[in-house]
Amino acid sequence: MNYRTRFAPSPTGPLHLGHAFSALTAFDRARARDGTFLLRIEDIDRPRCKPGFEAQIYDDLAWLGLGWPEPVLRQSDRLDAYAAALARLAEMGLTYPCRCTRRDIRAAVSAPHGPAGPVYPGTCRARPMAEAGPGDAVRLDMEAALAHLDAALPGFTETGPAHAGRHPLDPAALRAAVGDVVLARRDIGTSYHIAVVVDDAHQAITEVVRGLDLFEATPIHVLLQTLLGLPVPAYHHHRLITDDTGTRLAKRDDARAIATNRADGATPADIRVMLGL
Ligand code: GLU
């Protein structure tokens, strides 16, 4: 199978050195395998995305020497595909509508807390999808999803240095740390988790290259891929680029923006050296 990977930024700010590391790592891995590097714009969170940032992504990546042989996939053009995946999970009886606010959930939960905040206590779990209204989010019924997979628990292969090897899904960890995860936010009608698995399959991605900050999200993606009958790619979670104090770079750290380094006279080769590539 031909190697295919992607870089999938959200246009919510200027790309910084952490993004450059991710894009260059993916590009280099594709090139070394005679494979294909693709670009996807993850712009489902419309209010936070700005066209100017998207234009700057193309400009920064081209400046770094990256090219992508297929048209850019924009998630805002793909909402029907995400709705179809959600409908499929609903038909399988694995989702329910949820009207709880963050405050409701905080009030109902004392523990435990997963990586994405408090694990949902299941207040709305008995509500049928037929009751779903426009103000509702849609959640995965984790217990039903695990029962659906039964003994056939899938896993994924990690090729990144920090956790290299085979990772079978761990039902206890999914229950304790993830629980009934939101698959469709009430404001945008979908979620990162649904969009990323639908698009990785659509783009026939064989290895997902992304930061270690998303390692905890990967079992959710593998679970959804398996429920939806989609292929499970390999995953390569790379180290995170931190600032001098060891803090992970965020998009608002303009000093580390690629554009700022360019304006200061850095060359693409300098950026590679700064990143240890
Ligand atoms: N859009 C995500 C981000 O900018 C990346 C998602 C992924 O690589 O799966 O952090």
Coordinates of C-alpha atoms in Angstrom, one line a residue, residues 129-250:
M129 CA -32.1 10.1 19.2
A130 CA -35.7 10.7 18.1
E131 CA -35.9 13.3 20.8
A132 CA -32.8 15.2 19.6
G133 CA -33.4 18.9 19.3
P134 CA -31.3 21.7 17.7
G135 CA -29.9 22.7 21.1
D136 CA -28.6 19.2 21.8
A137 CA -25.1 17.8 21.5
V138 CA -24.7 14.1 20.5
R139 CA -22.7 11.8 22.6
L140 CA -21.3 8.3 22.1
D141 CA -22.7 5.7 24.5
M142 CA -19.3 4.2 25.4
E143 CA -20.8 1.1 27.1
A144 CA -22.9 0.3 24.1
A145 CA -19.9 1.0 21.8
L146 CA -17.7 -1.4 23.8
A147 CA -20.5 -4.0 23.8
H148 CA -20.9 -3.7 20.1
L149 CA -17.2 -4.5 19.6
D150 CA -17.5 -7.3 22.1
A151 CA -14.3 -9.5 22.0
A152 CA -13.0 -8.0 18.8
L153 CA -11.2 -5.0 20.4
P154 CA -9.1 -3.3 17.9
G155 CA -5.8 -1.5 18.4
F156 CA -3.3 0.6 16.5
T157 CA 0.4 0.5 15.7
E158 CA 2.4 3.5 17.0
T159 CA 5.6 4.3 15.0
G160 CA 6.6 7.4 17.1
P161 CA 9.6 7.2 19.4
A162 CA 7.8 7.8 22.7
H163 CA 5.3 4.9 22.7
A164 CA 6.5 2.7 19.7
G165 CA 4.7 -0.6 19.4
R166 CA 1.2 -2.1 19.3
H167 CA -1.5 -0.5 21.4
P168 CA -4.7 -2.6 21.9
L169 CA -7.7 -0.6 23.0
D170 CA -8.2 -0.7 26.7
P171 CA -11.9 -0.7 27.7
A172 CA -11.2 0.2 31.3
A173 CA -9.2 3.2 30.2
L174 CA -11.9 4.2 27.7
R175 CA -14.5 4.0 30.4
A176 CA -12.5 5.9 33.0
A177 CA -10.8 8.6 31.0
V178 CA -13.1 9.1 27.9
G179 CA -16.6 7.9 28.7
D180 CA -19.5 9.2 26.6
V181 CA -17.5 11.6 24.5
V182 CA -19.2 14.3 22.5
L183 CA -19.4 13.4 18.7
A184 CA -21.5 16.4 17.7
R185 CA -21.2 19.8 19.4
R186 CA -24.4 21.7 19.7
D187 CA -22.8 24.8 18.0
I188 CA -21.2 23.1 15.0
G189 CA -23.1 19.8 14.6
T190 CA -19.9 17.8 14.4
S191 CA -16.7 17.4 16.3
Y192 CA -12.9 17.0 15.8
H193 CA -13.1 13.3 16.5
I194 CA -15.8 12.5 13.8
A195 CA -14.2 14.8 11.3
V196 CA -10.7 13.5 11.7
V197 CA -11.6 9.8 11.3
V198 CA -14.0 10.4 8.4
D199 CA -11.3 12.5 6.6
D200 CA -8.3 10.2 7.3
A201 CA -10.3 7.4 5.7
H202 CA -11.5 9.6 2.8
Q203 CA -7.9 10.7 2.1
A204 CA -6.7 7.0 2.4
I205 CA -4.1 8.0 5.1
T206 CA -1.9 5.1 6.0
E207 CA 0.0 6.9 8.8
V208 CA -1.2 9.8 10.9
V209 CA 1.7 12.1 11.9
R210 CA 0.9 14.5 14.7
G211 CA 2.0 15.7 18.1
L212 CA 2.1 13.7 21.3
D213 CA -0.5 16.0 22.8
L214 CA -3.0 14.0 20.7
F215 CA -1.9 10.6 21.9
E216 CA -4.8 10.4 24.4
A217 CA -7.3 11.1 21.6
T218 CA -6.1 8.3 19.4
P219 CA -7.9 5.4 21.1
I220 CA -11.2 7.4 20.6
H221 CA -10.3 7.6 16.9
V222 CA -9.5 3.9 16.6
L223 CA -12.7 3.1 18.4
L224 CA -14.7 5.2 15.9
Q225 CA -12.9 3.9 12.9
T226 CA -13.7 0.3 14.0
L227 CA -17.4 1.1 14.7
L228 CA -17.7 2.8 11.3
G229 CA -15.9 0.1 9.4
L230 CA -13.0 2.4 8.4
P231 CA -9.4 1.3 8.1
V232 CA -7.2 2.0 11.1
P233 CA -4.0 3.8 10.0
A234 CA -0.7 3.6 11.8
Y235 CA 0.0 6.6 14.2
H236 CA 3.2 8.5 14.6
H237 CA 3.0 10.9 17.6
H238 CA 6.1 13.2 17.5
R239 CA 7.7 15.1 20.4
L240 CA 6.4 18.6 21.1
I241 CA 8.4 21.7 20.5
T242 CA 8.6 23.8 23.6
D243 CA 9.8 27.2 24.4
D244 CA 12.9 28.0 26.6
T245 CA 10.8 27.4 29.8
G246 CA 9.6 24.0 28.5
T247 CA 6.1 25.2 27.9
R248 CA 4.4 23.8 24.8
L249 CA 4.0 26.4 22.0
A250 CA 0.5 27.7 21.4

